């Protein structure tokens, strides 16, 4: 991209030959009005950032003038800090003291405690207790454990050389025995709340097949072996009343949202989930998956035999890959008021102390990102064994982001008789592996083809540009926006998103940015500004490609083509939602030729125009791979150079 810090912004030009928007009848005077709110001055924009910094500084914990220094062995410092700082945060929270760890290079480490006398004394006692050496009881006369010992705590044997070897079979058997004992002491749960409507029950197999085909070609089956004795797959419900006629308060909440009829995934998922079955829902974004698992969750919470006030912790856990999606789900949950059910949203970047406080007061639903959930589970603020209804939302995205270890660690102790729901837009091997680990005889619902596909309500357009011309083409597009248009501009890197957002501000164009370097409060403000219409332009990285629901979003611009074609599908799915139409414009440069073949398949599946130049790029990339394989050099990716005319055979 051009280095705009070294040269003044060029005036925006209009290339009539590039007609990639519905209108080109805008001049520079209309440009400012296109934002609909007037442009802020640069000083105001910078002042807003200064206010944010001051607010963050003012929100930092303060302490009194009292302090005390204690000394502990340096090899015990890890006990005080905890993994990722979790223990020291808990200590500060529980004692109201500020704890500062000194240099631990020597044999001892100084720890300085700040706060009131009471807080300091409490923190000192807790740290002393943490760093105690607990003396193990002396072994009996035998100098080594032997394989014939029959104590339940002895899990080692001695080999011929006198070495102690762990007996893993015995240890695993003991663990299973302990787990079974723990699970046997848990209160019973109820999962089946479904009473089938006579009209639904009397649907013929031909009627059911026809309905499923006419509603996005729904396919439904048992994911794994269809064992003998399992109940047949239920018929779909066609109305809200058929699903929830026995739960009038749920129906009242649905009516308040002014929905006309269930979406295809909801029609088929509600009978499955109300019946207490595990379910895998595979559907594109914007198809109503959240409501599909949420309403049965509310009924599950209220229908348990143990009263809510007597339960040891929350009942429902919903895991989401990003904080934006978690907040979106939390917002959706708040729309449905049912018998005083409470929820909390746990995510990194939020106030951890406040989140712990809300959990400790009692909630029914926990919506969490894997990192923060794992943090609170490891710190024992949440006991995962008490959850009886678990949802893994956007499971493919969680795996793409590398969250599988956190998921497995957090769910290590979960009760085996729970109900588990998994949603995904795709069905890769990793999602299947996760389903095998945590689900029992799940029913899988596929809405549409299992092949990767973009929503058909979006017109997908391609613009071929050199890398250095992207900025110019982007600002031409922005100049031609209608006043009512809303756009997300997706960038491949945080630095690119910052650069574009800065240039928009310098040009007096109101916009917001969303990427990993922004504080959580700023990210939430950015989304709120788009939803409310305070701004019409959001510059973002792929943190915005899933879970963000801006109902009147008209355009998506892929300034940088994503590294994985799955992300392209999710980016495009931000527009054209809830039956509306949208436009997706993707800038393609010579660096993107490795994606040409996959992009062609997406375009063809959605009956979109496939440019000849894209076909040519795909053919040349395929020929290059064959040539390199013959030469023994392997295939190519995005290619080196790609700027200034280098790598001519790649274009």
XYZ file of C-alpha atoms in Angstrom:
651
model
C 0.000 0.000 0.000
C 1.082 3.555 -0.478
C 2.896 5.200 2.397
C 0.504 8.054 3.117
C 2.622 9.327 5.996
C 5.257 10.503 3.467
C 2.955 12.273 1.031
C -0.254 14.313 1.277
C -3.524 12.513 0.510
C -4.308 12.662 -3.185
C -7.706 14.016 -4.203
C -10.271 11.265 -4.694
C -10.751 10.439 -8.352
C -13.634 8.654 -10.047
C -12.866 5.864 -12.491
C -16.012 5.470 -14.558
C -14.473 2.452 -16.244
C -14.624 0.601 -12.940
C -18.351 0.374 -12.360
C -18.524 -1.734 -9.215
C -21.261 0.205 -7.444
C -24.849 0.886 -8.224
C -24.286 4.650 -8.503
C -21.509 7.007 -9.540
C -23.419 10.271 -9.223
C -21.468 11.692 -6.305
C -19.135 14.625 -6.190
C -16.915 15.729 -3.341
C -19.592 17.893 -1.766
C -21.928 14.899 -1.500
C -19.083 12.825 -0.112
C -19.188 14.440 3.340
C -22.947 14.030 3.537
C -22.590 10.379 2.633
C -21.566 9.651 6.214
C -24.917 10.997 7.389
C -23.579 12.607 10.577
C -20.964 15.156 9.493
C -17.232 14.651 9.944
C -15.473 15.328 13.206
C -12.437 17.531 13.278
C -9.061 15.899 13.780
C -8.762 17.534 17.177
C -12.062 16.017 18.327
C -10.999 12.611 17.083
C -7.724 12.798 18.974
C -9.482 14.197 22.053
C -11.749 11.165 22.138
C -8.691 8.909 22.253
C -7.187 11.036 25.056
C -10.414 10.711 27.051
C -10.278 6.937 26.667
C -6.688 6.847 27.922
C -7.535 9.024 30.925
C -10.556 6.868 31.757
C -8.415 3.746 31.662
C -5.825 5.364 33.915
C -8.476 6.492 36.380
C -9.948 2.965 36.501
C -6.685 1.379 37.678
C -6.815 0.018 41.247
C -5.625 2.441 43.893
C -4.142 1.522 47.287
C -3.612 3.243 50.620
C -0.213 4.407 51.808
C 0.316 1.386 54.146
C 2.723 -1.251 52.958
C 4.554 -4.275 54.257
C 7.419 -6.314 52.799
C 7.514 -10.070 53.297
C 10.105 -12.548 52.051
C 9.518 -15.984 50.512
C 11.846 -18.536 48.864
C 12.296 -17.702 45.177
C 11.334 -21.241 44.182
C 7.863 -20.643 45.672
C 7.092 -17.453 43.695
C 5.210 -19.449 41.066
C 2.680 -20.520 43.704
C 1.858 -16.869 44.413
C 1.673 -15.782 40.783
C -0.207 -18.791 39.374
C -0.595 -19.733 35.743
C -0.883 -16.610 33.637
C -1.083 -14.502 36.814
C -4.408 -16.082 37.832
C -3.437 -16.718 41.481
C -2.096 -13.250 42.218
C -5.243 -11.747 40.698
C -7.349 -13.928 42.977
C -5.289 -12.909 46.003
C -5.742 -9.217 45.211
C -9.452 -9.724 44.663
C -10.021 -11.690 47.862
C -7.918 -9.458 50.134
C -8.313 -5.996 48.537
C -4.531 -5.630 48.820
C -2.138 -4.653 46.041
C 0.687 -7.195 45.634
C 4.017 -6.404 43.990
C 6.570 -9.164 43.315
C 10.232 -8.144 43.578
C 13.333 -9.545 41.885
C 13.465 -13.341 42.223
C 17.015 -13.798 40.949
C 18.405 -14.838 44.348
C 17.428 -17.435 46.927
C 14.671 -15.235 48.337
C 12.143 -12.823 46.851
C 10.614 -9.752 48.435
C 6.860 -9.261 48.071
C 5.469 -5.815 48.864
C 1.878 -5.584 50.071
C -0.097 -2.324 49.857
C -3.475 -1.492 51.394
C -5.197 -1.277 54.734
C -3.735 -3.081 57.762
C -6.503 -5.658 57.545
C -5.948 -6.262 53.805
C -2.171 -6.568 54.249
C -2.544 -9.026 57.145
C -4.980 -11.171 55.180
C -2.763 -11.202 52.091
C 0.316 -12.037 54.183
C -1.438 -14.992 55.825
C -2.673 -16.335 52.488
C 0.771 -16.053 50.873
C 2.392 -17.746 53.884
C -0.110 -20.581 53.611
C 0.561 -20.899 49.874
C 4.306 -21.208 50.360
C 4.285 -23.664 53.251
C 6.203 -26.901 52.899
C 3.846 -29.748 53.669
C 5.768 -32.642 55.208
C 4.913 -36.010 53.697
C 4.418 -38.875 56.167
C 7.425 -41.172 56.366
C 7.007 -44.411 54.422
C 6.673 -47.681 56.255
C 9.543 -50.117 56.614
C 9.631 -50.801 52.866
C 12.141 -48.486 51.199
C 10.311 -48.712 47.848
C 6.723 -49.261 46.865
C 6.272 -52.625 45.263
C 3.847 -53.967 42.724
C 1.997 -56.036 45.308
C 0.968 -53.037 47.428
C -2.820 -52.763 47.478
C -3.372 -49.265 48.869
C -5.608 -47.168 46.576
C -3.070 -44.317 46.570
C -0.104 -46.440 45.429
C 0.291 -46.127 41.654
C 3.918 -47.125 41.144
C 5.887 -50.305 40.756
C 9.589 -51.041 41.095
C 11.480 -52.474 38.149
C 14.464 -54.851 38.255
C 16.861 -51.909 38.617
C 15.061 -50.497 41.652
C 13.507 -47.580 39.717
C 9.974 -46.460 40.600
C 7.671 -46.712 37.553
C 4.144 -45.250 37.377
C 1.473 -47.871 36.823
C -0.715 -45.910 34.398
C -3.374 -48.609 34.100
C -3.881 -48.610 37.843
C -3.832 -44.807 38.016
C -6.399 -44.464 35.207
C -8.634 -47.094 36.773
C -8.483 -45.256 40.107
C -9.310 -41.948 38.379
C -12.332 -43.495 36.636
C -13.491 -44.918 39.961
C -13.196 -41.505 41.631
C -15.030 -39.795 38.768
C -17.873 -42.298 38.888
C -18.183 -41.680 42.622
C -18.297 -37.889 42.084
C -20.874 -38.183 39.317
C -23.063 -40.499 41.371
C -23.396 -37.771 44.001
C -24.618 -35.132 41.536
C -28.306 -34.210 41.551
C -30.360 -35.850 38.765
C -31.187 -33.859 35.630
C -34.176 -33.890 33.278
C -33.620 -33.409 29.545
C -36.868 -34.419 27.802
C -39.457 -31.611 27.698
C -41.021 -32.329 24.297
C -44.679 -33.088 23.719
C -45.188 -33.613 20.004
C -48.072 -31.777 18.391
C -50.597 -34.166 16.726
C -50.248 -32.340 13.396
C -46.468 -32.798 13.475
C -46.809 -36.406 14.604
C -49.138 -37.237 11.710
C -46.896 -35.841 8.960
C -46.182 -38.566 6.424
C -42.570 -39.433 5.511
C -43.187 -37.965 2.046
C -44.416 -34.669 3.541
C -41.389 -34.473 5.826
C -38.970 -35.181 2.967
C -40.656 -32.580 0.772
C -40.573 -29.950 3.533
C -36.875 -30.547 4.216
C -36.006 -30.329 0.526
C -37.959 -27.081 0.097
C -36.289 -25.540 3.154
C -32.658 -25.267 2.078
C -32.377 -29.002 1.406
C -32.126 -29.951 5.073
C -30.386 -33.259 5.710
C -30.719 -34.922 9.096
C -29.185 -38.105 10.459
C -27.344 -39.674 13.381
C -23.767 -38.435 13.059
C -22.168 -41.705 14.097
C -23.548 -45.234 14.256
C -27.341 -45.426 14.324
C -27.455 -47.902 17.209
C -30.448 -50.160 17.872
C -32.852 -48.809 20.436
C -32.352 -45.110 19.631
C -35.489 -43.057 19.116
C -36.381 -42.104 15.531
C -35.465 -38.607 14.372
C -38.383 -36.238 15.087
C -40.378 -34.439 12.419
C -39.910 -30.670 12.036
C -42.298 -28.166 13.585
C -43.823 -25.690 11.159
C -45.018 -23.039 13.628
C -43.891 -21.583 16.942
C -47.041 -22.941 18.578
C -46.252 -26.526 17.567
C -42.927 -26.270 19.399
C -43.865 -24.236 22.489
C -47.625 -24.511 23.016
C -46.954 -25.993 26.473
C -44.704 -23.040 27.362
C -46.909 -19.950 26.858
C -44.365 -17.586 28.446
C -41.813 -18.613 25.812
C -44.405 -17.995 23.088
C -45.093 -14.532 24.502
C -41.380 -13.697 24.296
C -41.261 -14.895 20.668
C -44.300 -12.807 19.758
C -42.585 -9.716 21.187
C -39.800 -10.138 18.596
C -42.388 -10.055 15.779
C -41.105 -13.194 14.058
C -43.439 -14.658 11.437
C -42.318 -18.286 11.394
C -39.350 -20.419 12.488
C -36.255 -20.533 10.311
C -35.382 -23.954 8.804
C -32.708 -24.734 11.414
C -35.110 -23.752 14.227
C -37.957 -25.879 12.849
C -35.831 -29.002 12.860
C -33.626 -28.258 15.888
C -36.312 -27.446 18.462
C -37.918 -30.937 18.506
C -34.440 -32.514 18.750
C -33.238 -30.304 21.608
C -36.515 -30.233 23.546
C -36.392 -34.023 23.479
C -33.008 -33.903 25.229
C -30.877 -35.182 22.351
C -27.333 -34.044 21.613
C -27.282 -32.081 18.358
C -24.849 -30.783 15.752
C -26.270 -27.898 13.707
C -24.366 -27.093 10.523
C -25.630 -23.952 8.824
C -24.298 -20.683 7.497
C -24.271 -17.568 9.646
C -27.468 -15.564 9.907
C -29.777 -18.604 9.820
C -31.104 -18.372 13.383
C -28.819 -20.883 15.120
C -28.646 -18.860 18.359
C -32.393 -18.950 18.963
C -32.413 -22.627 17.963
C -30.362 -23.600 21.019
C -31.352 -20.745 23.354
C -35.090 -21.352 23.842
C -34.669 -25.059 24.723
C -31.913 -23.961 27.130
C -34.359 -21.682 28.981
C -36.842 -24.542 29.332
C -34.042 -26.887 30.454
C -32.985 -24.451 33.202
C -36.493 -24.027 34.589
C -37.408 -27.706 34.334
C -34.725 -29.244 36.570
C -35.889 -31.011 39.746
C -33.362 -29.151 41.931
C -34.600 -25.563 42.549
C -32.349 -22.915 41.016
C -31.431 -21.365 44.352
C -30.176 -24.755 45.601
C -27.953 -25.562 42.618
C -24.188 -25.364 42.992
C -23.476 -23.055 40.092
C -24.936 -22.216 36.675
C -26.854 -24.722 34.550
C -26.092 -23.665 30.941
C -22.710 -22.976 29.358
C -22.398 -21.381 25.917
C -18.851 -21.177 24.538
C -18.051 -18.793 21.665
C -14.763 -18.181 19.802
C -14.619 -14.365 20.055
C -15.686 -11.761 22.558
C -17.802 -10.088 19.851
C -19.809 -13.274 19.293
C -20.082 -13.855 23.051
C -21.472 -10.349 23.534
C -23.834 -10.846 20.585
C -25.213 -14.033 22.184
C -25.499 -12.251 25.544
C -27.482 -9.489 23.852
C -29.787 -12.101 22.293
C -30.278 -13.827 25.659
C -31.265 -10.519 27.262
C -34.185 -10.187 24.805
C -35.964 -13.194 26.283
C -37.142 -12.728 29.868
C -38.190 -16.110 31.234
C -38.853 -16.737 34.915
C -36.015 -14.575 36.201
C -33.239 -16.491 34.456
C -29.938 -14.585 34.670
C -26.847 -14.731 32.471
C -23.266 -13.460 32.520
C -20.802 -12.913 29.691
C -17.184 -13.875 30.478
C -14.485 -12.751 28.045
C -10.888 -11.617 28.032
C -10.539 -7.850 28.106
C -13.585 -7.493 30.342
C -13.380 -6.651 34.050
C -12.340 -10.007 35.534
C -13.094 -8.944 39.102
C -16.593 -7.803 38.149
C -17.220 -11.009 36.168
C -16.229 -13.132 39.180
C -18.509 -11.033 41.397
C -21.503 -11.613 39.094
C -20.819 -15.371 38.952
C -20.510 -15.578 42.741
C -23.902 -13.880 43.195
C -25.571 -16.583 41.117
C -26.397 -16.902 37.411
C -28.107 -19.563 35.302
C -26.352 -19.078 31.938
C -22.631 -18.534 31.363
C -21.606 -17.227 27.945
C -17.819 -17.374 27.666
C -14.804 -17.346 25.395
C -12.501 -20.377 25.882
C -9.592 -18.416 27.366
C -11.538 -16.629 30.088
C -13.614 -19.720 30.861
C -10.466 -21.784 31.320
C -9.012 -19.022 33.526
C -12.007 -19.032 35.895
C -12.327 -22.821 35.919
C -8.642 -23.233 36.798
C -8.986 -20.560 39.504
C -12.005 -22.500 40.858
C -14.504 -19.697 40.458
C -16.547 -22.005 38.222
C -17.130 -25.720 38.636
C -17.716 -27.204 35.193
C -19.218 -30.399 36.613
C -22.479 -28.593 37.424
C -23.330 -27.630 33.828
C -26.015 -29.882 32.354
C -26.601 -28.073 29.007
C -23.487 -27.115 27.048
C -23.260 -25.301 23.704
C -20.113 -25.027 21.584
C -21.067 -22.244 19.180
C -19.071 -21.740 15.963
C -16.982 -24.800 16.814
C -15.035 -24.671 13.539
C -13.941 -21.121 14.274
C -12.814 -22.071 17.804
C -10.628 -24.806 16.345
C -9.275 -22.472 13.632
C -8.220 -20.061 16.381
C -6.372 -22.816 18.268
C -8.768 -23.079 21.226
C -9.046 -26.872 21.287
C -6.635 -27.268 24.267
C -8.571 -24.704 26.334
C -11.885 -26.356 25.426
C -10.664 -29.792 26.438
C -9.088 -28.482 29.640
C -12.221 -26.580 30.671
C -14.567 -29.492 29.921
C -12.347 -32.104 31.568
C -14.715 -32.674 34.520
C -18.071 -32.122 32.834
C -20.807 -34.550 33.892
C -21.361 -37.354 31.362
C -25.182 -37.203 31.345
C -25.265 -33.571 30.160
C -26.929 -32.404 26.951
C -24.430 -31.053 24.407
C -25.084 -28.832 21.384
C -22.552 -27.902 18.745
C -22.996 -25.412 15.907
C -20.679 -24.921 12.977
C -20.705 -23.448 9.509
C -18.489 -26.238 8.158
C -17.777 -29.892 9.023
C -13.995 -30.357 9.106
C -12.264 -33.321 10.739
C -11.429 -31.292 13.876
C -15.106 -30.556 14.568
C -15.950 -34.224 14.035
C -13.200 -35.180 16.492
C -14.608 -32.769 19.086
C -18.096 -34.209 18.581
C -16.805 -37.749 19.135
C -15.210 -36.646 22.426
C -18.123 -34.768 23.996
C -21.371 -35.935 22.395
C -23.497 -39.037 22.812
C -25.390 -40.320 19.761
C -25.823 -36.789 18.333
C -28.330 -35.916 15.643
C -26.744 -33.871 12.870
C -28.761 -31.244 10.986
C -27.246 -29.852 7.787
C -28.997 -26.794 6.380
C -27.876 -26.638 2.752
C -24.922 -28.456 1.273
C -21.968 -29.563 3.376
C -19.770 -28.036 0.687
C -18.482 -24.572 1.562
C -20.920 -22.000 0.186
C -21.662 -18.310 0.546
C -25.164 -17.007 1.203
C -27.127 -16.590 -2.015
C -28.634 -13.233 -1.027
C -25.249 -11.530 -1.569
C -23.999 -10.335 -4.954
C -20.282 -11.139 -5.095
C -18.131 -8.824 -7.206
C -14.433 -9.040 -8.019
C -12.114 -6.101 -8.724
C -8.605 -6.806 -10.017
C -6.077 -4.282 -8.722
C -2.367 -4.016 -8.135
C -1.443 -4.070 -4.457
C -0.340 -0.425 -4.520
C -3.663 0.681 -6.054
C -5.937 -0.774 -3.372
C -6.173 2.411 -1.297
C -7.149 4.486 -4.288
C -9.814 2.005 -5.398
C -11.180 1.765 -1.858
C -11.638 5.512 -1.494
C -13.303 5.636 -4.882
C -15.780 3.066 -3.605
C -16.398 5.074 -0.405
C -16.953 8.251 -2.402
C -19.725 6.546 -4.351
C -21.582 5.169 -1.316
C -25.191 6.164 -0.799
C -25.979 8.011 2.458
C -27.894 4.959 3.740
C -25.196 2.406 2.865
C -23.251 0.613 5.589
C -19.976 -1.200 4.931
C -17.425 -3.355 6.717
C -13.943 -3.128 5.200
C -11.961 -6.277 6.003
C -8.176 -6.023 6.245
C -5.664 -8.829 6.562
C -3.576 -7.179 9.277
C -4.146 -4.946 12.283
C -1.608 -2.470 10.902
C -3.600 -2.178 7.675
C -6.837 -1.602 9.586
C -5.175 1.146 11.649
C -3.778 2.757 8.497
C -7.124 2.824 6.659
C -8.991 4.097 9.714
C -6.430 6.868 10.211
C -6.706 7.940 6.574
C -10.490 8.084 6.813
C -10.196 10.309 9.881
C -7.699 12.596 8.127
C -10.114 12.938 5.221
C -12.912 13.906 7.620
C -14.857 10.672 7.128
C -16.495 9.218 10.220
C -15.652 5.562 10.737
C -14.809 3.022 13.415
C -12.198 0.271 13.638
C -12.278 -3.197 15.166
C -9.141 -5.270 15.661
C -7.176 -7.108 18.338
C -5.069 -4.126 19.439
C -8.076 -2.087 20.581
C -9.287 -2.098 24.182
C -12.458 -4.060 24.803
C -14.423 -0.908 25.625
C -13.361 0.621 22.310
C -14.310 -2.541 20.426
C -17.756 -2.524 21.995
C -18.150 1.185 21.199
C -17.166 0.537 17.574
C -19.853 -2.107 17.169
C -22.450 0.003 18.936
C -21.712 2.948 16.631
C -22.326 0.721 13.598
C -25.513 -0.809 14.986
C -26.991 2.567 15.960
C -25.917 4.278 12.730
C -23.539 6.763 14.391
C -21.054 5.669 11.703
C -21.569 3.811 8.430
C -18.042 2.464 7.943
C -16.265 -0.180 10.043
C -12.640 -1.079 9.282
C -11.923 -4.509 10.743
C -9.813 -7.632 10.773
C -11.331 -11.121 10.887
C -12.433 -10.666 14.512
C -15.551 -9.168 12.892
C -16.127 -11.964 10.377
C -18.308 -14.073 12.690
C -21.002 -13.449 15.235
C -21.551 -9.789 14.404
C -25.117 -9.011 13.410
C -25.576 -5.567 11.852
C -28.998 -5.979 10.305
C -28.813 -3.136 7.791
C -25.259 -3.797 6.546
C -25.344 -3.318 2.773
C -21.737 -3.935 1.698
C -18.687 -5.978 2.596
C -15.336 -4.996 1.104
C -12.444 -7.454 1.189
C -9.538 -5.031 0.898
C -7.214 -7.989 1.536
C -8.365 -11.449 0.511
C -8.374 -13.766 3.564
C -5.824 -16.534 3.999
C -8.501 -19.229 4.204
C -11.507 -19.493 1.900
C -13.719 -20.291 4.934
C -13.109 -16.761 6.212
C -14.193 -15.362 2.836
C -17.532 -17.140 3.258
C -17.989 -15.764 6.768
C -17.009 -12.242 5.758
C -19.527 -12.292 2.920
C -22.148 -13.589 5.367
C -22.066 -10.343 7.367
C -24.410 -8.839 4.759
C -27.476 -10.269 3.038
C -28.885 -11.433 6.377
C -32.475 -12.051 7.474
C -33.761 -12.173 3.900
C -32.142 -8.905 2.816
C -29.696 -8.524 -0.047
C -26.136 -7.253 0.028
C -23.011 -6.709 -2.058
C -19.546 -8.153 -1.405
C -16.635 -6.549 -3.262
C -13.268 -8.326 -3.178
C -10.013 -6.743 -4.318
C -7.861 -9.389 -6.011
C -4.165 -8.808 -6.648
C -1.452 -11.027 -8.075
C -0.655 -12.218 -4.535
C -4.064 -13.907 -4.296
C -3.813 -16.261 -7.252
C -3.505 -19.326 -4.993
C -7.130 -18.731 -3.901
C -8.541 -18.313 -7.408
C -9.689 -21.915 -7.846
C -11.470 -22.037 -4.465
C -13.090 -18.659 -5.099
C -14.376 -19.840 -8.483
C -16.162 -22.761 -6.785
C -17.842 -20.394 -4.299
C -18.959 -18.053 -7.073
C -20.288 -20.868 -9.246
C -22.216 -22.447 -6.353
C -23.957 -19.126 -5.711
C -24.662 -18.570 -9.461
C -22.399 -15.520 -9.542
C -20.454 -14.198 -12.503
C -16.948 -15.675 -12.758
C -14.555 -13.193 -14.462
C -12.343 -14.573 -17.233
C -9.311 -13.099 -15.493
C -10.052 -15.181 -12.377
C -10.242 -18.335 -14.489
C -6.944 -17.389 -16.099
C -5.320 -16.857 -12.672
C -6.485 -20.292 -11.515
C -5.141 -21.967 -14.663
C -1.770 -20.255 -14.377
C -1.437 -21.165 -10.698
C -2.289 -24.790 -11.443
C 0.259 -24.869 -14.282
C 2.904 -23.338 -12.006
C 2.319 -26.013 -9.345
C 2.655 -28.788 -11.924
C 5.826 -27.230 -13.298
C 7.369 -26.900 -9.829
C 6.459 -30.443 -8.897
C 8.154 -31.672 -12.061
C 11.197 -29.580 -11.197
C 11.145 -30.867 -7.610
C 10.523 -27.438 -6.079
C 7.057 -27.963 -4.554
C 3.988 -25.744 -4.917
C 3.715 -22.022 -4.311
C 1.523 -19.988 -2.057
C 0.941 -16.281 -2.121
C 4.216 -15.843 -3.957
C 7.179 -13.641 -3.286
C 7.410 -10.129 -4.591
C 3.941 -9.495 -5.925
C 4.583 -5.769 -5.970
C 6.112 -3.505 -8.538
C 5.710 -6.020 -11.351
C 7.895 -8.830 -9.923
C 6.928 -12.444 -10.478
C 5.480 -11.721 -13.924
C 4.570 -15.381 -14.574
C 2.207 -15.234 -11.599
C -0.168 -12.686 -13.037
